[in-house]
Structures are given as C-alpha cells and as structure tokens.
Coordinates of C-alpha atoms in Angstrom, one line a residue:
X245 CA -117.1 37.5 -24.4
X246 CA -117.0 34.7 -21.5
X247 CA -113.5 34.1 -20.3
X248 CA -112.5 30.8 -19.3
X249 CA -109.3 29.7 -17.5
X250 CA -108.3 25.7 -18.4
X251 CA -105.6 23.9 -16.7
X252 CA -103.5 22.6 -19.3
X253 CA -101.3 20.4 -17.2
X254 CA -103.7 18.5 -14.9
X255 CA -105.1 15.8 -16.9
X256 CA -103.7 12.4 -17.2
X257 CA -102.4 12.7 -21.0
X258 CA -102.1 16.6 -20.9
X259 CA -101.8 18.7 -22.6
X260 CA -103.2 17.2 -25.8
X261 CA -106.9 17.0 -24.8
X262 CA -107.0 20.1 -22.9
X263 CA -105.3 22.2 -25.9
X264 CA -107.5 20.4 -29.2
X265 CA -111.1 20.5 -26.3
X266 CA -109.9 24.5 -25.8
X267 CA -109.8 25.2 -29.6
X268 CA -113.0 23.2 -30.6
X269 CA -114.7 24.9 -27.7
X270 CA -113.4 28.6 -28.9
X271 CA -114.1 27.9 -32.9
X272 CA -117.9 26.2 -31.7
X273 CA -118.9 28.6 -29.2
X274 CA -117.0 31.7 -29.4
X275 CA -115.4 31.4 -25.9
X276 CA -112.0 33.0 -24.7
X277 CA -109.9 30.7 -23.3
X278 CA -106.8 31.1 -21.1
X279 CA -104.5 28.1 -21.5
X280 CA -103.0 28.0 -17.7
X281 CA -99.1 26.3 -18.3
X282 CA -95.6 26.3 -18.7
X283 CA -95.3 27.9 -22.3
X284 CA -92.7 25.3 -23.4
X285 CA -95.1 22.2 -22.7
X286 CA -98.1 23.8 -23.9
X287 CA -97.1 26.2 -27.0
X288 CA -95.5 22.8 -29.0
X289 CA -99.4 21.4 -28.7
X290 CA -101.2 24.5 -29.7
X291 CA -98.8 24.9 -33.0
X292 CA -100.0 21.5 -34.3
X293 CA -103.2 22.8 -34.5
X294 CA -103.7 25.0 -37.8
X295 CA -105.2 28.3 -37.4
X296 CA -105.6 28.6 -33.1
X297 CA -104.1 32.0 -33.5
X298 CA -107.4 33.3 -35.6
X299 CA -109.2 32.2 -32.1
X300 CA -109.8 33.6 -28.8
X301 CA -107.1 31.8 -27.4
X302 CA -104.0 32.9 -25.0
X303 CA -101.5 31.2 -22.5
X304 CA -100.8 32.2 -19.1
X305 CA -97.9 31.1 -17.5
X306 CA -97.8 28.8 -15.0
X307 CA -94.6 27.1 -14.0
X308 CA -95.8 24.7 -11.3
X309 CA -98.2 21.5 -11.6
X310 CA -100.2 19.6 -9.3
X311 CA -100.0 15.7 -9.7
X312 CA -102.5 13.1 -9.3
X313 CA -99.7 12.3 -6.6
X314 CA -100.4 15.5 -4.4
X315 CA -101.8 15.3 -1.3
X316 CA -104.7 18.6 -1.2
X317 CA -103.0 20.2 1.6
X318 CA -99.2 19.8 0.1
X319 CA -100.3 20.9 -3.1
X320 CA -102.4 24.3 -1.6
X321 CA -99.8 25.2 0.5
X322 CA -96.1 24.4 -1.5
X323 CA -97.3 24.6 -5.0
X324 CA -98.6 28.5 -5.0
X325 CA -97.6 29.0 -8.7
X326 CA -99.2 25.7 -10.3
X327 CA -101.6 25.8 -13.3
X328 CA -104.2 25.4 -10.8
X329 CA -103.7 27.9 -8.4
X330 CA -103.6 30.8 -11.5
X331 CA -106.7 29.9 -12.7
X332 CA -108.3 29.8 -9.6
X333 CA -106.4 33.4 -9.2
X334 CA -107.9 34.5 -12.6
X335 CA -111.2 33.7 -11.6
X336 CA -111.2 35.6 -7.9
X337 CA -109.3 38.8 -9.5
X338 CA -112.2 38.7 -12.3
X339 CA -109.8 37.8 -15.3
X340 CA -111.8 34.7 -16.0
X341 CA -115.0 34.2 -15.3
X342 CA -114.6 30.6 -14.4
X343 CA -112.1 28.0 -14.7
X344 CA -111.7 24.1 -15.7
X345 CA -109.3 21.5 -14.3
X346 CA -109.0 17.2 -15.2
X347 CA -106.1 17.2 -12.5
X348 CA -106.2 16.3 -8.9
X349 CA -110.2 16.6 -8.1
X350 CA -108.8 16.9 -4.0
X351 CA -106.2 19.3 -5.1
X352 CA -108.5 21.3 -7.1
X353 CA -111.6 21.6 -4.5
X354 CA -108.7 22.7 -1.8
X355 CA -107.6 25.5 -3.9
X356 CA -110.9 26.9 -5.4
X357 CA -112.2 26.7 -1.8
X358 CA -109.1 29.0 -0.7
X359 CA -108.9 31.5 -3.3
X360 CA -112.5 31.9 -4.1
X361 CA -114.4 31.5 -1.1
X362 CA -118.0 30.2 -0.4
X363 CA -121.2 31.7 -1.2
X364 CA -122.5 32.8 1.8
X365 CA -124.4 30.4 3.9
X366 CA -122.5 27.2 2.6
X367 CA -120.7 25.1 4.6
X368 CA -118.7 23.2 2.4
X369 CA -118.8 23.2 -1.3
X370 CA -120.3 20.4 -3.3
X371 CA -119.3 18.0 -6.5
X372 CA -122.4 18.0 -8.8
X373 CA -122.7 14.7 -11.4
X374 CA -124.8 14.8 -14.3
X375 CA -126.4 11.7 -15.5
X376 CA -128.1 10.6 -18.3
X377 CA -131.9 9.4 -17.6
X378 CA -134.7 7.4 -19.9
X379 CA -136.2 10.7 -20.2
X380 CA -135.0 12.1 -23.4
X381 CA -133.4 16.1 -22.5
X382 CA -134.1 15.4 -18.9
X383 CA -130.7 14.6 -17.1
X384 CA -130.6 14.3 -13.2
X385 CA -128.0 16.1 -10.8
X386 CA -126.5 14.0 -8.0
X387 CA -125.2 16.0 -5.0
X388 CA -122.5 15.0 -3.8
X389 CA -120.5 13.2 -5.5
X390 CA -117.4 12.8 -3.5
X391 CA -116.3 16.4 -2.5
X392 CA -117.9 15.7 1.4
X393 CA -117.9 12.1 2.4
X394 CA -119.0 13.1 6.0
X395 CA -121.9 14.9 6.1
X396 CA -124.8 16.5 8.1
X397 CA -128.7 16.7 7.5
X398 CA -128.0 20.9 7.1
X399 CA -125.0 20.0 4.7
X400 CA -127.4 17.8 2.1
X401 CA -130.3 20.5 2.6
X402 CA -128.2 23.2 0.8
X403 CA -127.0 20.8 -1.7
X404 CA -130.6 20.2 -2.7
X405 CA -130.5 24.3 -2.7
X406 CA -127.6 24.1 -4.5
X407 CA -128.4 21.2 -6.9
X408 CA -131.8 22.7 -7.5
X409 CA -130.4 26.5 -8.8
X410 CA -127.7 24.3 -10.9
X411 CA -130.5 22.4 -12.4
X412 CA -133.1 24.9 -13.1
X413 CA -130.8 28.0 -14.7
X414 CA -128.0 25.8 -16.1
X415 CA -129.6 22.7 -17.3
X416 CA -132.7 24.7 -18.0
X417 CA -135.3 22.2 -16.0
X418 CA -138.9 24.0 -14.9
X419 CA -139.0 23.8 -11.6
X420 CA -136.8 20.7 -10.8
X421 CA -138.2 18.5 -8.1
X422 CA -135.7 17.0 -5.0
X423 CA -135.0 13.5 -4.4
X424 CA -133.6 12.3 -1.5
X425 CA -131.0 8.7 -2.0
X426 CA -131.8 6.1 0.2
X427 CA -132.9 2.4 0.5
X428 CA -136.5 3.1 0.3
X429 CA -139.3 5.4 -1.0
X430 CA -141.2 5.2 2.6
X431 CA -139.8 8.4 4.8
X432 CA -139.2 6.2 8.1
X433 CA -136.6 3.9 6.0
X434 CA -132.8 4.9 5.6
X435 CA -129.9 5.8 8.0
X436 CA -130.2 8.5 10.4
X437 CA -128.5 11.1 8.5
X438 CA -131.3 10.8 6.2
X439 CA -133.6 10.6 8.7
X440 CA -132.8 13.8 9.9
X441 CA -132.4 15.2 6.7
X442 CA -136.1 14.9 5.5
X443 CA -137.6 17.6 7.4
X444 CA -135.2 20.0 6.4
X445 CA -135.8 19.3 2.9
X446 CA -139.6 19.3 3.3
X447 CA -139.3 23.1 5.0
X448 CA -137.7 24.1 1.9
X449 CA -140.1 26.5 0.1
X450 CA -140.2 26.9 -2.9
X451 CA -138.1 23.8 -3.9
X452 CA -140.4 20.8 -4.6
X453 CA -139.5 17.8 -2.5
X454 CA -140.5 14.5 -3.9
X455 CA -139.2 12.3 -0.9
X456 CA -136.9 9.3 -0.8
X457 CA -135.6 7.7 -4.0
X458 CA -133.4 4.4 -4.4
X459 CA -130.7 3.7 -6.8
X460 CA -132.3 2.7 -9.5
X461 CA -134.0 5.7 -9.9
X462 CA -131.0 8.0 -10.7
X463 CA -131.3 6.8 -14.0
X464 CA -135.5 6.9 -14.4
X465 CA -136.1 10.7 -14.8
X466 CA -138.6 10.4 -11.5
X467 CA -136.5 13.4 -9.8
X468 CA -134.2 16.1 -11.7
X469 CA -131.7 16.5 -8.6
X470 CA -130.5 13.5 -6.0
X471 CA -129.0 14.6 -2.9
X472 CA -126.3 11.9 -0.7
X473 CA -123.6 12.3 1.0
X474 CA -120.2 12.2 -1.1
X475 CA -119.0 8.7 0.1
X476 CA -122.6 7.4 -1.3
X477 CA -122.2 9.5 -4.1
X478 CA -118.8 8.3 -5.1
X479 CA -119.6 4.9 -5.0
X480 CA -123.1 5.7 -7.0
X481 CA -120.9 7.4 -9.7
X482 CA -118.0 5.1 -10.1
X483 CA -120.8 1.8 -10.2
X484 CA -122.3 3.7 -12.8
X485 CA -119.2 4.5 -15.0
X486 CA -118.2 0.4 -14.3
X487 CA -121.5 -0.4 -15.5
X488 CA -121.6 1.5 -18.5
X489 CA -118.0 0.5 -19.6
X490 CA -119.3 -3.0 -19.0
X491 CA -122.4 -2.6 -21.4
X492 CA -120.2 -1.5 -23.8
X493 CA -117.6 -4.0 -24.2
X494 CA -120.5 -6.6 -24.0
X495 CA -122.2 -5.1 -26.5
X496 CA -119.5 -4.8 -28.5
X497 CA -118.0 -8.3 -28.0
X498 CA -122.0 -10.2 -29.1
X499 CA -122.7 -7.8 -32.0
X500 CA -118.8 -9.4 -33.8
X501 CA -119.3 -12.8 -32.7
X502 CA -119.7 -13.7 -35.9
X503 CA -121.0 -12.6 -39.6
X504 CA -124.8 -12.8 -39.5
X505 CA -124.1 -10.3 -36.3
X506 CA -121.5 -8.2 -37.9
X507 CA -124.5 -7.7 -40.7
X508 CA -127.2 -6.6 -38.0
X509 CA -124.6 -4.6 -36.6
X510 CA -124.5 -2.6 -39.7
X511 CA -128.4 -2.0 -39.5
X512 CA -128.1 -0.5 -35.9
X513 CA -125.2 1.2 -36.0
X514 CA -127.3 5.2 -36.3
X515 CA -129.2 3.5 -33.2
X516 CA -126.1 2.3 -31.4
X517 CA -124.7 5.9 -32.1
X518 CA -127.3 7.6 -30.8
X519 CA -127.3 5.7 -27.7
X520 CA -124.0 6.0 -27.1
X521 CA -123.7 9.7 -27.3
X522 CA -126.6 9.8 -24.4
X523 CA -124.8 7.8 -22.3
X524 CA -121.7 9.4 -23.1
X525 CA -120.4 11.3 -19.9
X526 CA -117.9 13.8 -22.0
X527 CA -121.3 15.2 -23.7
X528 CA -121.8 16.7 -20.3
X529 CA -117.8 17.9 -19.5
X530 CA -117.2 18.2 -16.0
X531 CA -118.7 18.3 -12.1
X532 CA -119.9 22.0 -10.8
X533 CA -118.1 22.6 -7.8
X534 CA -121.5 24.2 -6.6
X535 CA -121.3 26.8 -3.7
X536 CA -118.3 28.7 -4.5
X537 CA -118.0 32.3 -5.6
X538 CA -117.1 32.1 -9.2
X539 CA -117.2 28.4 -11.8
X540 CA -115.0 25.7 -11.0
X541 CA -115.4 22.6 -12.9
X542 CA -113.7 19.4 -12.2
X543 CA -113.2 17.0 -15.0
X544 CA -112.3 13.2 -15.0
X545 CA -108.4 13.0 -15.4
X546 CA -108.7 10.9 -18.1
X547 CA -111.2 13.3 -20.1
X548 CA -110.9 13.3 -24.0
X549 CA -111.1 16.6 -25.5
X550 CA -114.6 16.4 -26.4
X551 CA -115.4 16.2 -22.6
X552 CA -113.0 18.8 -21.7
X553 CA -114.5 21.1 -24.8
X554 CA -118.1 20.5 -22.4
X555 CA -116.8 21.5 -19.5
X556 CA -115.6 24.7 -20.7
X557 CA -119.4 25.0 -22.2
X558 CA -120.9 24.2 -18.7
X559 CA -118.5 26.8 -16.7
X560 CA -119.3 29.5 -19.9
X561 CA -123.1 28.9 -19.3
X562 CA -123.0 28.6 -15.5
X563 CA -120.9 31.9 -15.3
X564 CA -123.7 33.9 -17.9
X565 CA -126.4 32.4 -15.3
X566 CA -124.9 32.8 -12.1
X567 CA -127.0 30.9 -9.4
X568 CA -124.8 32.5 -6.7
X569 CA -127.5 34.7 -6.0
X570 CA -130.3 31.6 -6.2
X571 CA -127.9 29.7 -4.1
X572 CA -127.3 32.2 -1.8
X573 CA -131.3 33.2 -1.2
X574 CA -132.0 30.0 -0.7
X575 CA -129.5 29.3 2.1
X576 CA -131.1 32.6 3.8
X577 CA -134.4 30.7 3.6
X578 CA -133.0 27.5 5.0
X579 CA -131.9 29.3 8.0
X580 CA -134.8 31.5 8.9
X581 CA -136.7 27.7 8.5
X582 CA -134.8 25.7 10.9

C-alpha cells in the first residue's frame, strides 16, 4: 500500500480540507495516509468525520507549524519539529513514500530540498503546473513555475528532462514533445536565456523538441511540456488563474441577468459542468517538486479538499512510477551532450 504523508496544518483554513481531502482520497483510492499535526488541532476534525477509523488513516505528531508568514530560511532552520519538516522526514527515512503540503510553497521547497536531496545531476529542483488544454485528456506541464526565478540555459534543459519523465510516466503522454516559452515561434526571437537555451534542448536525444511556443499556446495542446524560467512561469500561472476566476464570475453574472437567461441556463447547465470540471485546477491537486529524491507536492494554500484529495493521487502515482531514474538518465545524457 502507498504511504502518503499530508501536512495538516499548512493550508490557509487547515485542517478541515486537508483531513475530509485525506479521507476521500483513502476510501477512493485505497491510500495510507499519515496526517502530519498537533493531535489536539487535528483529532477534533477527523472525529467529525463518521467511519475514518475503518480507513488507512493515522496521525503523526507534529508540534510545530510553518506560516504563510515564515521566511524559507527561518522556518528550515528554527522550526525542526513542524508538520513540514516530519513529512519531509517520513519520506527520506522511507516511512512515506511521498508527502503533500498547501503551506508556505518557499518554506516547503527549502525543506524537501534539505532533507531529501536532489536527484543526481539537478541543480535546483523545479515547480511543475498542470494545465488544462483544448485537447480533451491532453494537459500540458509548465516548468517552472516559480520555484527558480533566476535561471540558466542548463537549468531549463533539465526541466524539459524533468518535465518530460513527469509527463510521459505520470500523466501517461506517448512520447511528450518540448516547447520552449517565448515571444515567438522563429528560433532567433526571445531573450538571451532562451537563446542559449535552444541548442541544449535540441541536443536532447531522445526528447522531441518542437521549438519556441508563445503564451497562447500553453492552453492549445501544440506541446505536452513548456519550459521558462520561474519568474515567467509565476506570472503565466497566476494570469491564468485571474483569467479563469474572471470567466467565471462573468459567466455567471450574464447567464442571471434575467429570466429568459436563468431558463437557458438550465439547458447548459451538464455543459457548464463539464467545462468547469476541465478547467478546474483541484482536479489536478498539486505542483511536483520535480528533481528531488522522493514526491513532494505543493498545493495552493487555499486548496479545497477535493484538490488536496488530487494531490495525494498525483504523489501516490508519481511514487508507484518513479521517474527518478528517467530523470536521472537523462541528466547523464545532457552532460555527456554539452
């Protein structure tokens, strides 16, 4: 059975989504998970629930917690006993086999990095968002998504090595093809970092490089992983969850503007469903922190249960697939290219 460790008192209205997403996760797919807390805040939550103790489900204390307050290095170096750092512990002593957090995403990164380690051959470890596309079953991977905000041309290589692995044994695409972000499809347009980052990309064999892709094309199905720096990637991410919250309320404000509306409303509404669970972000949980050794994945602090209940899907499956080994192989090649 896959062993998860969640931390119960990272998100922003924990630990109510992180104890009902850990029990619909454990009665839907059978996982074991470690609820990572103080007893007293999280054993209350768990006894509203009827029938958790029929379910792989077990606390582990943790007296400490990491705000959203924290600064990373504070939090890894004076906080030793937080939720965070014990399920990062589980997961490096093999307890766990990976481990979820919706608390401080600098905090978190810091100490997975720390008590983990890399995979050999990476040189920092990178946040992976999954997005919806107009491909139906065919999401894209964009790496980075804010982990690295600085970056170099060998950095954004082994994300595409990393993003790639992710892609193909996680998200189950045949051989996912490589986009690179810029401001133009043509290879002599973009910045110099991805400039210099094109040939690298092109030398990786096997991976299939497609070249440069714009914005709009995160969201077209064109590539199956993007690769940007973190400060691009950040911005890409949080303009896309604006946009969608945007749509939304729009949407929602035409379709009750008045009867006739309200009526149409009614005749859409499987449609309107459907569409929103595709653009949903919580159907996907959280972002891979690719490149470690062992699952970390970083949720939205404001994640509802059904997005934590994901995550602890994604880091189940990523553990059972472990693209370590990919990542790692792939890192070799890189070098032996350049």
């Amino acid at each position: 059975m896959v062993t998860i460790a969640l931390d119960a008192m990272g998100g922003d209205t924990c630990p109510g989504p992180e104890i009902e997403g850990a029990i619909c996760a454990a009665r839907e797919f059978g996982t074991r998970v470690l609820l990572v807390g103080r007893q007293d805040f999280v054993l209350p939550e768990l006894e509203r629930h009827r029938g958790w103790k029929d379910l792989p489900i077990e606390i582990v204390a943790a007296e400490d917690r990491i705000t959203m307050d924290d600064a990373a290095g504070k939090a890894l170096r004076s906080k030793s006993n937080s939720s965070m750092h014990v399920s990062a512990r589980l997961v490096r002593d093999g307890v766990a086999h990976g481990w979820v957090s919706a608390g401080n995403t600098g905090a978190c990164m810091a100490i997975a990095k720390m008590l983990q380690g890399k995979v050999r051959g990476v040189d920092r470890p990178a946040l992976s968002g999954v997005f919806p596309t107009l491909v139906p079953h065919k999401p894209v991977v964009l790496v980075d998504v804010g982990a690295n905000v600085d970056c170099s041309p060998e950095m954004l290589a082994q994300f595409a090595i990393m993003g790639e692995a992710y892609s193909r044994l996680v998200l189950k695409q045949e051989r996912p093809k490589i986009g690179l972000l810029s401001i133009g499809e043509e290879d002599h347009k973009g910045n110099e970092l991805t400039k210099a980052t094109m040939p690298l990309l092109r030398s990786l064999m096997p991976v299939q490089f497609y070249g440069n892709v714009e914005g709009r094309d995160i969201f077209s199905g064109l590539v199956d992983v993007i690769v940007c720096d973190g400060f691009v990637g950040n911005v890409a991410l949080k303009t896309s969850e604006g946009l969608s919250e945007m749509i939304k309320g729009l949407l929602r404000e035409s379709m009750m503007a008045n009867a006739t509306r309200k009526m149409g409303a009614l005749l859409i509404k499987p449609a309107i469903a459907e569409l929103k669970k595709r653009t949903d972000y919580s159907e996907y949980g959280g972002a891979p922190l690719l490149g470690l050794k062992g699952v970390c994945i970083v949720c939205h602090g404001r994640s509802p249960a059904n997005a934590i209940k994901n995550a602890i899907r994604v880091a189940a499956e990523f553990s059972e697939r472990n693209p370590g080994h990919e990542i790692e192989a792939g890192l070799r090649h890189l070098r032996e290219a350049s």
